[in-house]
Amino acid sequence: MRGDLELTDDVPGGFSDSVRRAFAERPGERFTLVLSGGPTARRCYERLASDTAGARDFDWRLVDVLMGDERCVPADDPDANQRLVRESLLDQVGDVGSFQPMDCGQGAPAYEEVVGAFPALDMIHLGLGPDGHTASLFPGSDALETSDQRLVVESVDPNGRNPHRRMTLTLRGIGRARLAVFTVVGGEKADALRAVCSGGDVPAARVRAGSVRWLVDRKTLGNICS
Ligand code: 6PG
């Protein structure tokens, strides 16, 4: 495994701590936070919202919130990652510096300009799918090709396991982050996590960033990487 593994009984709490620590240690005035989707992300963002709302040491007005991937559905669709982020986080914390949802209608080059306008991404949150995907980088997908300089692409799951056309940061785009934090919960992720720990060739194992932290649920996955 590339990066640090941390087993925890409280993944959302560990995620919230990681964001608050990265914010406190940010090199610039503002803080760029890149978010994802899925049920684990929802729990993490709810926890971050309740830990930071009104906190003196965390100022959401200095935080620029971006998306690492999105499903190409209307913004208010129950499957939209931006809806998840709004409900679980943005609606809870008041004004943020900015929020830049991915819009498949505008296309990947438009979001690439958004991402490229930030000198660096301070932190990206990533999940791990049971098939080893992360963001919307699926096994066997063209989006994994790193032969060009693209930061953002559109993608589909060539194996048909994950619904919707997607937009996603590429490995290169993710690699612009100072810190990548994976949150992994649930026994259905065991094979994927085993592949990551043993250097297997799943998309999540290919992530590079300034540093990479794996927050793994001890109860459901505690024995996988030992
Ligand atoms: C998405 C995500 C995706 C997610 C994983 C894991 O839009 O679906 O960004 O990459 O992070 O599927 O999700 P869970 O950790 O919630 O299972």
Short mmCIF file of C-alpha atoms and ligand atoms in Angstrom, two decimals, residues 35-43 68-71 79 81 125-131 133-138 162 166 183-185 188-189, ligand 1:
data_model
loop_
_atom_site.label_atom_id
_atom_site.label_comp_id
_atom_site.label_asym_id
_atom_site.label_seq_id
_atom_site.Cartn_x
_atom_site.Cartn_y
_atom_site.Cartn_z
CA LEU A 35 -15.14 15.92 -2.09
CA SER A 36 -16.70 12.68 -3.34
CA GLY A 37 -19.96 10.74 -3.13
CA GLY A 38 -21.38 7.56 -1.62
CA PRO A 39 -22.87 6.66 1.76
CA THR A 40 -19.55 6.77 3.62
CA ALA A 41 -18.91 10.27 2.29
CA ARG A 42 -22.33 11.37 3.54
CA ARG A 43 -21.54 10.20 7.07
CA GLY A 68 -13.60 14.90 -7.33
CA ASP A 69 -16.30 13.12 -9.32
CA GLU A 70 -19.94 13.40 -10.24
CA ARG A 71 -22.71 11.30 -11.71
CA ASP A 79 -27.85 10.14 -6.98
CA ASN A 81 -22.92 13.88 -5.51
CA HIS A 125 -11.42 12.86 -0.06
CA LEU A 126 -11.67 9.51 -1.84
CA GLY A 127 -13.63 6.31 -1.36
CA LEU A 128 -12.93 2.72 -2.38
CA GLY A 129 -15.51 0.74 -4.32
CA PRO A 130 -15.86 -3.06 -3.99
CA ASP A 131 -14.36 -3.29 -7.51
CA HIS A 133 -12.56 2.04 -8.12
CA THR A 134 -11.97 5.43 -6.63
CA ALA A 135 -13.56 8.72 -7.66
CA SER A 136 -15.11 7.58 -10.99
CA LEU A 137 -11.99 5.76 -12.15
CA PHE A 138 -13.24 2.25 -12.79
CA ASN A 162 -21.66 1.44 -11.33
CA ARG A 166 -19.60 10.27 -14.84
CA THR A 183 -12.29 6.35 3.91
CA VAL A 184 -13.11 2.65 3.73
CA VAL A 185 -15.98 0.97 5.58
CA GLU A 188 -17.84 -5.77 0.75
CA LYS A 189 -14.61 -3.75 0.29
C1 6PG B 1 -19.12 8.03 -6.24
C2 6PG B 1 -17.85 8.10 -5.47
C3 6PG B 1 -17.15 6.77 -5.39
C4 6PG B 1 -17.21 6.34 -3.94
C5 6PG B 1 -16.97 4.86 -3.79
C6 6PG B 1 -17.03 4.39 -2.36
O1 6PG B 1 -19.53 9.02 -6.78
O2 6PG B 1 -19.73 6.96 -6.23
O3 6PG B 1 -17.10 9.20 -5.49
O4 6PG B 1 -15.86 6.71 -5.85
O5 6PG B 1 -16.29 7.06 -3.19
O6 6PG B 1 -17.93 4.17 -4.54
O7 6PG B 1 -18.20 4.83 -1.75
P1 6PG B 1 -18.56 4.36 -0.27
O8 6PG B 1 -17.31 4.53 0.53
O9 6PG B 1 -19.65 5.26 0.19
O10 6PG B 1 -18.98 2.94 -0.38
#
